[in-house]
Every structure is written in structure tokens, then in C-alpha cells.
Coordinates of C-alpha atoms in Angstrom, one line a residue:
M1 CA -40.8 72.3 -25.1
S2 CA -37.8 70.1 -24.3
S3 CA -35.1 71.2 -21.8
K4 CA -32.6 71.3 -24.7
A5 CA -34.5 74.2 -26.3
H6 CA -34.1 76.3 -23.1
G7 CA -30.3 75.8 -23.1
R8 CA -28.4 75.1 -19.9
D9 CA -30.1 74.8 -16.6
M10 CA -28.6 76.3 -13.5
S11 CA -26.7 73.2 -12.4
R12 CA -25.1 72.8 -15.9
L13 CA -24.2 76.5 -16.1
L14 CA -22.4 76.4 -12.7
A15 CA -20.7 73.2 -13.6
D16 CA -19.3 74.7 -16.7
F17 CA -17.4 77.2 -14.6
G18 CA -16.1 74.7 -12.1
H19 CA -18.9 74.8 -9.4
D20 CA -20.8 71.6 -8.8
L21 CA -24.0 71.9 -6.8
P22 CA -24.2 69.3 -4.0
A23 CA -26.8 66.6 -4.6
V24 CA -28.7 64.7 -2.0
P25 CA -27.2 61.2 -2.0
A26 CA -29.5 58.2 -2.0
S27 CA -27.8 56.9 1.2
P28 CA -24.9 57.8 3.5
E29 CA -22.8 55.1 1.7
A30 CA -23.2 57.0 -1.6
I31 CA -21.4 60.1 -0.3
K32 CA -18.0 60.3 -2.0
E33 CA -15.3 62.7 -1.1
G34 CA -14.1 65.0 -3.9
P35 CA -13.0 68.5 -4.6
L36 CA -15.7 71.2 -4.2
F37 CA -14.3 73.3 -7.0
H38 CA -12.9 72.3 -10.4
H39 CA -10.5 74.3 -12.5
A40 CA -12.1 76.1 -15.4
P41 CA -10.2 78.0 -18.1
R42 CA -10.3 81.7 -17.9
R43 CA -12.3 81.9 -21.2
G44 CA -14.6 79.0 -20.4
A45 CA -14.6 75.4 -21.6
R46 CA -13.8 75.2 -25.4
A47 CA -16.9 73.3 -26.5
R48 CA -20.3 74.2 -28.0
G49 CA -22.7 75.5 -25.5
R50 CA -20.1 75.7 -22.7
G51 CA -19.7 79.5 -22.5
W52 CA -16.3 79.7 -24.3
A53 CA -15.3 83.3 -25.2
P54 CA -12.8 84.2 -27.9
A55 CA -11.2 87.0 -25.9
S56 CA -10.5 87.5 -22.1
A57 CA -12.3 90.3 -20.3
P58 CA -10.2 93.5 -19.7
V59 CA -9.9 93.1 -15.9
S60 CA -7.6 95.5 -13.9
T61 CA -6.4 94.7 -10.4
W62 CA -6.9 97.1 -7.5
R63 CA -5.8 96.8 -3.9
M64 CA -7.4 98.8 -1.1
T65 CA -8.5 98.5 2.5
S66 CA -11.9 98.2 4.0
D67 CA -11.6 101.7 5.2
Q68 CA -11.2 103.0 1.6
A69 CA -13.9 100.8 0.0
P70 CA -16.3 99.9 2.9
V71 CA -19.2 99.1 0.5
Y72 CA -17.4 95.8 -0.5
W73 CA -16.8 94.8 3.1
P74 CA -19.9 96.0 5.0
F75 CA -19.6 93.7 7.9
I76 CA -15.9 94.2 8.8
S77 CA -15.3 96.2 12.1
S78 CA -12.3 96.7 14.4
P79 CA -11.2 93.8 16.5
G80 CA -13.4 93.4 19.5
L81 CA -12.2 94.4 23.0
P82 CA -12.4 91.9 25.9
P83 CA -15.6 92.2 28.0
T84 CA -13.8 93.6 31.1
G85 CA -14.3 96.9 32.9
A86 CA -17.2 99.3 32.7
Q87 CA -20.0 98.4 30.2
M88 CA -20.5 101.7 28.5
G89 CA -23.0 101.0 25.8
I90 CA -23.4 99.6 22.4
D91 CA -20.6 99.1 19.8
V92 CA -22.7 100.1 16.8
L93 CA -20.4 98.5 14.2
S94 CA -20.5 95.0 15.8
G95 CA -23.9 95.3 17.6
G96 CA -22.4 94.0 20.8
S97 CA -21.7 95.7 24.2
F98 CA -18.7 98.0 24.5
F99 CA -16.6 97.7 27.7
A100 CA -13.9 100.2 28.8
D101 CA -11.0 99.0 30.9
P102 CA -8.0 101.3 30.5
L103 CA -5.6 99.6 32.9
G104 CA -6.7 96.2 31.6
W105 CA -5.9 97.4 28.1
V106 CA -2.4 98.5 29.2
L107 CA -1.7 95.0 30.6
N108 CA -3.1 93.2 27.5
D109 CA -0.3 92.9 24.9
E110 CA -2.9 92.4 22.1
I111 CA -4.2 95.9 22.5
S112 CA -2.1 98.8 21.4
V113 CA -2.5 100.9 24.6
T114 CA 0.6 101.8 26.5
N115 CA -1.0 104.2 29.1
P116 CA -4.4 104.4 30.7
N117 CA -4.9 108.2 30.2
I118 CA -8.1 109.5 28.6
F119 CA -8.8 112.7 26.7
S120 CA -12.5 113.4 26.1
F121 CA -13.4 116.0 23.5
G122 CA -16.9 117.2 22.5
K123 CA -19.1 120.1 21.8
P124 CA -21.2 121.1 24.8
G125 CA -24.5 119.2 25.0
R126 CA -23.3 116.1 23.2
G127 CA -23.1 113.9 26.3
K128 CA -19.5 114.4 27.2
S129 CA -20.0 114.9 30.9
A130 CA -22.6 112.1 31.2
T131 CA -20.2 109.6 29.6
T132 CA -17.4 110.7 32.0
K133 CA -19.6 110.3 35.1
A134 CA -21.0 107.0 33.9
F135 CA -17.5 105.7 33.4
C136 CA -16.5 106.8 36.9
L137 CA -19.6 105.4 38.5
R138 CA -19.3 102.0 36.8
M139 CA -15.6 101.6 37.4
M140 CA -16.3 102.0 41.2
D141 CA -17.7 98.4 41.0
F142 CA -14.2 97.2 40.2
G143 CA -12.5 98.9 43.2
Y144 CA -11.7 102.3 41.6
R145 CA -12.0 105.5 43.5
V146 CA -12.6 108.9 41.9
L147 CA -10.8 112.2 42.6
V148 CA -12.2 115.3 40.8
I149 CA -9.3 117.7 40.9
G150 CA -11.2 120.9 40.5
D151 CA -14.9 121.0 39.5
P152 CA -15.4 124.5 37.9
K153 CA -19.1 124.0 37.4
D154 CA -20.2 121.8 40.3
E155 CA -21.2 119.1 37.9
Y156 CA -20.0 116.3 40.2
E157 CA -21.9 117.4 43.4
A158 CA -24.9 115.1 42.7
L159 CA -22.6 112.1 42.2
C160 CA -20.7 112.8 45.4
R161 CA -23.9 113.2 47.5
F162 CA -25.2 110.0 46.0
F163 CA -22.4 108.2 47.9
G164 CA -22.8 110.3 51.0
V165 CA -19.8 112.5 50.3
E166 CA -19.9 116.2 50.6
P167 CA -17.7 118.0 48.1
F168 CA -15.0 120.4 49.4
V169 CA -15.7 124.0 48.3
I170 CA -12.9 126.5 47.6
G171 CA -13.6 130.2 47.3
Q172 CA -13.1 133.7 48.6
G173 CA -14.4 134.1 52.2
L174 CA -14.6 130.3 52.8
S175 CA -12.6 128.5 55.5
T176 CA -11.2 125.8 53.1
R177 CA -7.5 126.1 52.6
I178 CA -5.2 123.8 50.7
N179 CA -1.4 124.0 51.0
P180 CA 0.2 123.0 47.7
L181 CA 3.5 122.8 49.5
S182 CA 2.3 120.0 51.8
F183 CA 4.6 117.0 52.3
G184 CA 1.7 114.6 52.0
P185 CA 2.1 111.0 53.2
L186 CA 5.8 111.1 52.5
L187 CA 6.4 113.0 55.8
S188 CA 5.1 110.1 57.9
D189 CA 7.8 108.3 60.0
W190 CA 10.5 110.5 58.5
E191 CA 12.7 110.6 61.6
N192 CA 13.0 106.8 61.6
L193 CA 14.0 106.5 57.9
P194 CA 17.5 105.4 56.9
A195 CA 19.5 108.2 55.2
D196 CA 19.2 106.8 51.7
Q197 CA 15.4 106.5 52.0
A198 CA 15.1 110.0 53.5
Q199 CA 17.1 111.4 50.6
A200 CA 14.9 109.5 48.1
R201 CA 11.7 110.9 49.6
A202 CA 13.2 114.4 49.7
A203 CA 14.0 114.2 46.0
I204 CA 10.4 113.4 45.2
V205 CA 9.0 116.1 47.4
F206 CA 11.3 118.9 46.2
A207 CA 10.9 117.9 42.6
R208 CA 7.1 118.2 43.0
W209 CA 7.4 121.6 44.7
L210 CA 9.7 122.9 42.0
T211 CA 7.3 121.8 39.3
L212 CA 4.5 123.7 41.2
V213 CA 6.5 126.9 41.7
R214 CA 7.7 126.8 38.1
G215 CA 4.1 126.6 36.9
L216 CA 2.9 129.4 39.2
V217 CA 5.7 131.8 38.4
G218 CA 5.6 131.0 34.7
S219 CA 1.8 131.7 34.6
Q220 CA 2.5 135.4 35.4
R221 CA 3.1 137.8 32.5
I222 CA 5.2 140.8 31.8
G223 CA 3.3 142.3 28.9
E224 CA 3.1 139.5 26.3
R225 CA 5.9 137.5 27.9
H226 CA 5.7 134.9 30.7
V227 CA 7.9 135.4 33.7
P228 CA 11.0 133.2 33.2
F229 CA 11.9 130.4 35.5
G230 CA 15.4 129.2 34.8
P231 CA 18.2 127.4 36.6
T232 CA 19.0 130.4 38.8
E233 CA 15.4 130.7 40.0
E234 CA 15.3 127.0 40.6
T235 CA 18.5 127.1 42.8
V236 CA 17.1 130.0 44.8
V237 CA 13.7 128.3 45.4
Q238 CA 15.2 124.9 46.3
A239 CA 17.6 126.5 48.7
A240 CA 14.9 128.5 50.4
L241 CA 12.6 125.5 50.7
G242 CA 15.5 123.5 52.2
Y243 CA 16.0 126.1 54.9
L244 CA 12.3 126.6 55.7
T245 CA 11.7 122.8 56.1
G246 CA 14.9 122.2 58.0
Y247 CA 16.1 119.7 55.4
S248 CA 19.3 121.7 54.7
K249 CA 20.2 121.5 58.4
G250 CA 19.7 117.8 58.6
S251 CA 16.6 118.0 60.9
S252 CA 15.2 114.6 61.7
R253 CA 11.7 116.1 61.7
L254 CA 10.9 118.3 58.8
R255 CA 8.6 121.3 59.1
E256 CA 5.8 122.0 56.6
T257 CA 6.0 125.4 54.9
T258 CA 3.7 127.6 52.9
I259 CA 3.9 129.9 49.9
P260 CA 3.7 133.1 52.0
E261 CA 6.7 131.8 54.1
L262 CA 8.6 131.1 50.9
W263 CA 7.8 134.6 49.6
A264 CA 8.9 136.1 52.9
A265 CA 12.1 134.2 52.9
L266 CA 13.0 135.5 49.5
N267 CA 11.9 139.1 50.4
D268 CA 14.1 139.1 53.5
P269 CA 16.9 136.6 52.7
T270 CA 19.3 135.5 55.4
D271 CA 23.1 135.8 54.9
E272 CA 23.3 132.1 54.7
L273 CA 20.7 131.9 51.9
I274 CA 22.5 134.7 50.0
R275 CA 25.8 132.9 50.3
D276 CA 24.5 129.5 49.3
C277 CA 22.9 130.9 46.2
R278 CA 26.3 132.4 45.3
Y279 CA 25.2 136.1 45.4
S280 CA 27.7 138.8 46.4
G281 CA 25.2 140.6 48.6
E282 CA 21.5 141.2 49.5
R283 CA 21.1 143.9 46.9
Q284 CA 22.1 141.6 44.1
F285 CA 19.9 138.9 45.5
L286 CA 16.9 141.1 45.6
D287 CA 17.4 142.6 42.2
D288 CA 17.9 139.2 40.6
T289 CA 14.8 137.6 42.2
R290 CA 12.4 140.5 41.8
L291 CA 10.2 138.8 39.1
L292 CA 10.2 135.6 41.1
R293 CA 9.1 137.3 44.3
D294 CA 6.5 139.4 42.5
A295 CA 5.0 136.3 40.9
L296 CA 4.7 134.4 44.2
A297 CA 3.1 137.5 45.7
Q298 CA 0.1 137.0 43.5
L299 CA -0.9 134.0 45.5
V300 CA -0.3 135.9 48.7
K301 CA -1.9 139.2 47.9
G302 CA -3.6 138.7 44.5
A303 CA -7.0 137.3 43.5
L304 CA -6.3 133.9 45.0
A305 CA -5.2 135.2 48.4
G306 CA -6.6 133.2 51.2
L307 CA -7.0 129.9 49.2
F308 CA -3.5 128.4 48.9
D309 CA -1.5 130.5 51.3
D310 CA -1.9 128.6 54.5
H311 CA -1.8 125.0 55.9
T312 CA -4.5 122.6 54.7
T313 CA -7.7 122.8 56.7
I314 CA -9.6 119.9 55.1
D315 CA -9.2 116.2 56.0
V316 CA -9.8 114.1 52.9
D317 CA -11.2 110.6 53.4
W318 CA -9.2 108.8 50.7
S319 CA -11.1 105.6 51.4
A320 CA -14.3 107.2 50.1
P321 CA -15.5 106.2 46.6
I322 CA -15.3 109.8 45.4
Q323 CA -13.9 113.1 46.4
S324 CA -14.4 116.4 44.6
L325 CA -13.0 119.9 45.0
S326 CA -15.4 122.6 43.8
L327 CA -14.1 125.7 42.1
S328 CA -17.3 127.3 40.9
R329 CA -16.9 130.2 43.4
L330 CA -13.7 131.2 41.5
E331 CA -15.4 131.6 38.1
P332 CA -15.9 135.4 38.6
L333 CA -12.2 135.8 39.0
G334 CA -11.6 134.6 35.4
D335 CA -10.1 131.7 33.6
E336 CA -6.5 132.5 34.7
A337 CA -7.4 132.4 38.4
V338 CA -9.1 129.0 37.8
G339 CA -6.1 127.8 35.9
V340 CA -3.7 128.7 38.8
A341 CA -6.1 127.0 41.2
L342 CA -6.0 123.9 39.1
T343 CA -2.2 123.9 39.1
C344 CA -2.1 124.1 42.9
L345 CA -4.7 121.4 43.3
N346 CA -2.8 119.1 40.9
S347 CA 0.4 119.4 42.9
W348 CA -1.5 118.8 46.1
G349 CA -3.4 115.8 44.7
R350 CA -0.2 114.3 43.4
G351 CA 1.4 114.6 46.8
M352 CA -1.5 112.8 48.4
R353 CA -0.9 109.9 46.1
E354 CA 2.8 109.5 46.4
T355 CA 2.7 106.6 48.8
S356 CA -0.5 104.9 47.4
A357 CA -0.5 101.2 48.0
P358 CA -0.4 98.7 45.0
G359 CA -4.0 98.1 43.9
D360 CA -5.2 101.5 45.1
V361 CA -6.4 102.6 41.7
R362 CA -8.0 105.9 41.1
I363 CA -9.6 107.9 38.3
V364 CA -8.4 111.5 38.4
V365 CA -10.9 113.8 36.6
R366 CA -9.6 117.0 35.2
D367 CA -12.6 119.0 33.9
E368 CA -11.9 122.2 31.9
S369 CA -8.3 121.2 31.7
W370 CA -7.6 123.8 28.9
K371 CA -7.7 126.6 31.5
Q372 CA -4.5 125.2 33.1
L373 CA -2.8 124.9 29.7
R374 CA -3.4 128.5 28.9
L375 CA -1.1 129.6 31.8
G376 CA 2.0 129.0 29.7
P377 CA 4.8 126.4 29.1
E378 CA 5.5 125.8 32.8
A379 CA 1.9 125.0 33.6
V380 CA 1.8 122.7 30.6
K381 CA 4.9 120.9 31.9
S382 CA 3.2 120.3 35.2
F383 CA 0.2 118.8 33.4
D384 CA 2.6 116.7 31.3
A385 CA 4.3 115.4 34.4
D386 CA 0.9 114.1 35.8
L387 CA 0.2 112.2 32.6
R388 CA 3.6 110.6 32.5
L389 CA 3.2 109.3 36.1
S390 CA 0.0 107.5 35.5
R391 CA 1.6 104.1 34.9
S392 CA 3.6 104.2 38.1
S393 CA 0.8 105.6 40.3
G394 CA -2.0 103.4 39.0
D395 CA -4.1 106.5 38.2
I396 CA -6.3 107.0 35.2
Q397 CA -5.9 110.7 34.2
F398 CA -9.3 111.7 32.6
A399 CA -9.0 115.1 31.0
V400 CA -12.0 116.8 29.5
A401 CA -12.0 119.6 27.0
H402 CA -14.1 120.9 24.2
K403 CA -12.0 120.3 21.1
P404 CA -8.4 119.3 20.2
S405 CA -7.4 122.9 19.4
D406 CA -7.9 123.8 23.0
M407 CA -4.3 122.4 23.4
L408 CA -3.1 125.1 21.0
S409 CA -4.4 127.8 23.4
A410 CA -1.3 127.2 25.6
G411 CA 0.7 129.8 23.7
D412 CA 1.5 131.5 20.4
T413 CA 1.8 129.4 17.3
G414 CA 5.1 127.6 17.2
S415 CA 5.9 128.3 20.8
Q416 CA 7.3 125.8 23.3
A417 CA 4.0 125.7 25.2
V418 CA 2.1 124.7 22.0
A419 CA 4.7 122.1 21.1
I420 CA 4.4 120.5 24.6
A421 CA 0.6 120.7 24.6
K422 CA 0.5 118.9 21.2
D423 CA 2.6 116.1 22.7
L424 CA 0.1 115.7 25.5
L425 CA -2.2 114.0 23.0
H426 CA 0.4 111.2 22.6
L427 CA 0.4 110.7 26.4
A428 CA -3.3 109.5 26.2
D429 CA -3.8 106.4 24.2
I430 CA -7.5 106.6 24.7
K431 CA -9.6 109.4 23.2
I432 CA -13.3 109.8 23.4
L433 CA -14.5 112.0 20.5
H434 CA -18.1 113.2 21.0
G435 CA -20.0 115.2 18.4
Q436 CA -18.3 118.2 16.8
D437 CA -19.2 120.8 14.2
L438 CA -17.9 120.5 10.7
G439 CA -15.5 123.3 11.3
V440 CA -13.6 121.1 13.7
A441 CA -13.1 118.4 11.0
E442 CA -9.7 119.7 10.0
E443 CA -8.5 119.6 13.6
L444 CA -9.6 116.0 13.9
E445 CA -7.6 115.1 10.8
K446 CA -4.4 117.1 11.5
M447 CA -4.1 116.7 15.3
L448 CA -5.5 113.3 15.8
G449 CA -4.9 111.7 12.4
L450 CA -8.5 110.6 11.8
G451 CA -9.3 109.4 8.3
P452 CA -12.4 110.7 6.4
L453 CA -14.7 107.9 7.7
S454 CA -13.8 108.4 11.3
R455 CA -14.0 112.1 10.9
D456 CA -17.5 111.9 9.5
V457 CA -18.5 109.7 12.5
V458 CA -17.6 112.6 14.8
T459 CA -19.0 115.5 12.7
R460 CA -22.2 113.7 11.5
W461 CA -23.3 110.6 13.3
A462 CA -22.2 111.7 16.7
M463 CA -24.0 115.1 16.3
Q464 CA -27.3 113.3 15.7
G465 CA -27.8 112.1 19.3
K466 CA -26.4 112.5 22.8
G467 CA -23.9 110.0 24.1
R468 CA -22.6 109.1 20.7
A469 CA -18.8 109.0 20.4
L470 CA -15.9 107.6 18.5
W471 CA -13.7 105.8 21.0
C472 CA -10.1 105.7 19.8
V473 CA -8.4 102.9 21.7
G474 CA -4.8 102.8 20.6
D475 CA -4.9 102.4 16.8
Q476 CA -8.5 101.0 16.7
N477 CA -11.7 103.0 16.5
Y478 CA -15.1 102.1 17.9
K479 CA -18.4 103.7 17.2
V480 CA -20.1 103.7 20.6
Q481 CA -23.5 104.8 21.9
T482 CA -23.4 105.3 25.6
V483 CA -26.5 103.9 27.4
L484 CA -27.6 105.4 30.7
H485 CA -29.7 103.8 33.5
P486 CA -32.6 106.1 34.6
V487 CA -30.7 106.6 38.0
E488 CA -27.6 107.6 36.1
Q489 CA -29.6 110.1 33.9
D490 CA -30.5 112.0 37.1
L491 CA -26.9 111.9 38.4
T492 CA -25.4 113.1 35.1
Y493 CA -27.9 115.8 34.1
T494 CA -26.2 119.1 33.7
N495 CA -28.9 121.4 32.3
E496 CA -30.6 122.3 35.5
A497 CA -30.0 126.0 34.9
I498 CA -31.4 125.9 31.4
K499 CA -34.4 123.9 32.4
G500 CA -35.1 126.2 35.3
A501 CA -35.0 129.2 33.0
A502 CA -37.3 127.5 30.5

């Protein structure tokens, strides 16, 4: 049969709609420049056998993003991150390696990250701890040091001993003491400071102490209500600390004080303290500060007696690659006692970093951070202050919790504590979301603003294997599979108790 009987061939059919197939020229000289596409009428060429249609097709126009209709754009992923920092694993959407560099992201104007803080959420057993330790271990190659402020389950002991560092253990009957009212490095060379510099350092120290005392007092309850800590209590505490340290008397060499000494000064106030706090007499002073004194007494006589009520007995080597403070011995005392201990350790750790040199970058790991948030609004404010200082101190605050609603455990619905705790999520531009049950899907959408696709990644894909997580870096999301070296698998293994029982 002739070609005419078969109709148009492929070249002719495409040409009728303005697409000319390239042909192999006889020689390079035969190549002629011309348009690749030619205009074709919407209804086709008006000629016999050219595909002309008497009516146009009823086509409607729709606009949508690749997130809403991914089947049409299967190869589009979030913009890639620069290959700097710790190589964590595989970016599943792009197929390339995923690198984590929080401080580098802050300095890069093309990445929508304004602070280096990290919140890591995940159901137990989904690789949350392993990813945290792998990040810390790999960032050490770039000069970072790690400080674990409270290790409630001794999960970082193996990592410490790998570097020849013995973790500090805090518990009843042990000799370890940490004074949360320590001056820290700011006390060094105080007597030789000019007046303006001494005043500036004093402002930093007293502000830190007030934040601590406010958190400790506010963590105590009277029935269903937290002990108040207002301007009056703040004035009394600041005046007492000024007398105890010698700052109020203009001493050139300040004296370190402790919580028992502060409690004793309030229990037996001097006439000078009563007068400076504007009380008419001792009886009025004692009546008005009763709740304040009783709350401080819990650290002196309560469950945590002997832990934070004396001068610090440990000498931390801040040049070591990692330091950890174990709290596992406090678990029998309950979550509230662990939360109070975390508050004290946070204040002490902040003081140790107040004169850190430029370039002395550190990852501060806060495991089981929700226990501190449950102590009430003042404890939440203390945590909030640490997150806000991350840019100035060069620290990466790495908080670990189970699910976003752990923030809501800070208080009753609609309370000030819950409002502040919700805002904490905005102080961490990096969120690592490991696998969660479907029941947490609504939390992911409401509290973190995840769309349906990202939410399904967390509740479905991430639940199908350990180490899978959705990394939210600013306004971009990355589907990451953490990859561990065999040595790292031994250092990050957290199921020894279960394995031993089995």
C-alpha cells in the first residue's frame, strides 16, 4: 500500500501542530538556523488532512503548587542546602547527601534560618536519640564541643567515655555539688575592673540569678496555684543577694553565696535589709516573704537537699570535646524534682558560658526538656531566655521531647505558661520530626503548620524505619534518612535494658 493510504506519518503529524523534527543534514554547511517551533492555530491548520477541528476543546485553567498536585511535578524538591557541617544521611527527595550546619545556615542569607536552635520530636524508638548523638559527634570535627545539661537516662555516658571523659553524676548521697548561684568566669579579675565594667558584669550576674530564683520559687505550688514571684519578691531577693555578695557595700572582691545562705538571710533579716526593702519592721517582712522563703526551703530541706545547696565541688574541663551531667539517680524523686534540677543546671551552665571566647561554639543538649516546662511559667521563662541567647553566645540549643504537645504540659489551657511554651517553637528555626503515631497528626498541623504531605511523611514514612525524619529548616522541608557508621551504632544504642531482659 502507498504511504498516502496510511495518512500522515509522525513527522507530518507533528509538523501540522508546529513541531518540526530535526533532520540529519548532509553536511555542516547545510545546517540553517531557524525557529524550533512554529505557530499553529488553536483548532489546527484549515486544510484537508491537517487536523482542523470545527470547535475548540473546552479547556479550563487551574493554578496550583507542586505541594498540591505532586503527581504532575514528581521531580521537584526543596532547594538544596550547601554541603557544609555534619553529613547526616540521605536527602530522599533529591537522592543526595544531607548536611546539617545550623550556625552556617544563620549566616547564609539565602536560607530562612535566623537562629541555630533545634527542637527534636519523635516517638520513642524512632531514632531520635541516635540522630542527636550522631549530630553532636560529627559536629566535633568542625570544632564544636558538646554540653549535656542533664542526662536523665544516662544515654550519653558511652559517648563521653569514647572521648575519655567521665560524666559527672548528681544524686542523693553523692559528693557532687553544683552551686546555681556561682559567679562563673565573670568573677575573674573583678577587683581590677573599671566601675562601668564591674556594673555591667553585675547586671548580667544578678539577672541570671533572678531568673533562676524566679523559676525555683514559681515551680512550687499552693494547691493548684504556683507560688507568685512579683516585683516585691524580686526586690527582696536582689537586695539580699547584694548584701551576701558584698556588692551593695562596694566590695572590690565579691563573695560567692549559696541558696541556703539566701534562705537564711531572708529568715533572719537584718535591719538594713528590712529598711532597704521598704518594710516597717521585721514582722511585716517575714509575713510578706513567707511563701518565698518556704519555696527556697525546698532546695535546702526538700527532696533535692544536698545537691544544689553548697559550693560547686566539680571542676569541669571546658576544653574537653564533651561534658555530661547525669541525673538518672534523681528519677525515683519524680519528674518535678528532675525539672527543678534541670532549672538549676541550666542557670549554672549559662554562667559558665558568659565569657566564652568568639569561636568557642558549643552544642547544649537538653534531653527530656518537657520536665522543666512543667514547672510553671517562671521555669518556662528561664528556658525561653536560654533559647534567645543562642545567637550571642554561639551555642546551639538542642532540645529533645516526644511530641509538640509536650509544650502544652507547661500549664492549664490558655494559661501564661502555655502561651510562652508555644512561642518557644518559634525560637527554634530547625525542627527534626521523627516518626509519630497518627494521633499526633493534628498537633503537627496546628502547632507546626505542616501541610498534609509533610504530615504524612512524619506519621507514615518516618514510622517505617529508624532514623527517618522530616527536617524543617526555616520554611523548607527535607525528607532525611540518617545513616550511622557501625561505631556510631554502638555509641548511640539505647536499648541495653530491653535487650538484656530479652
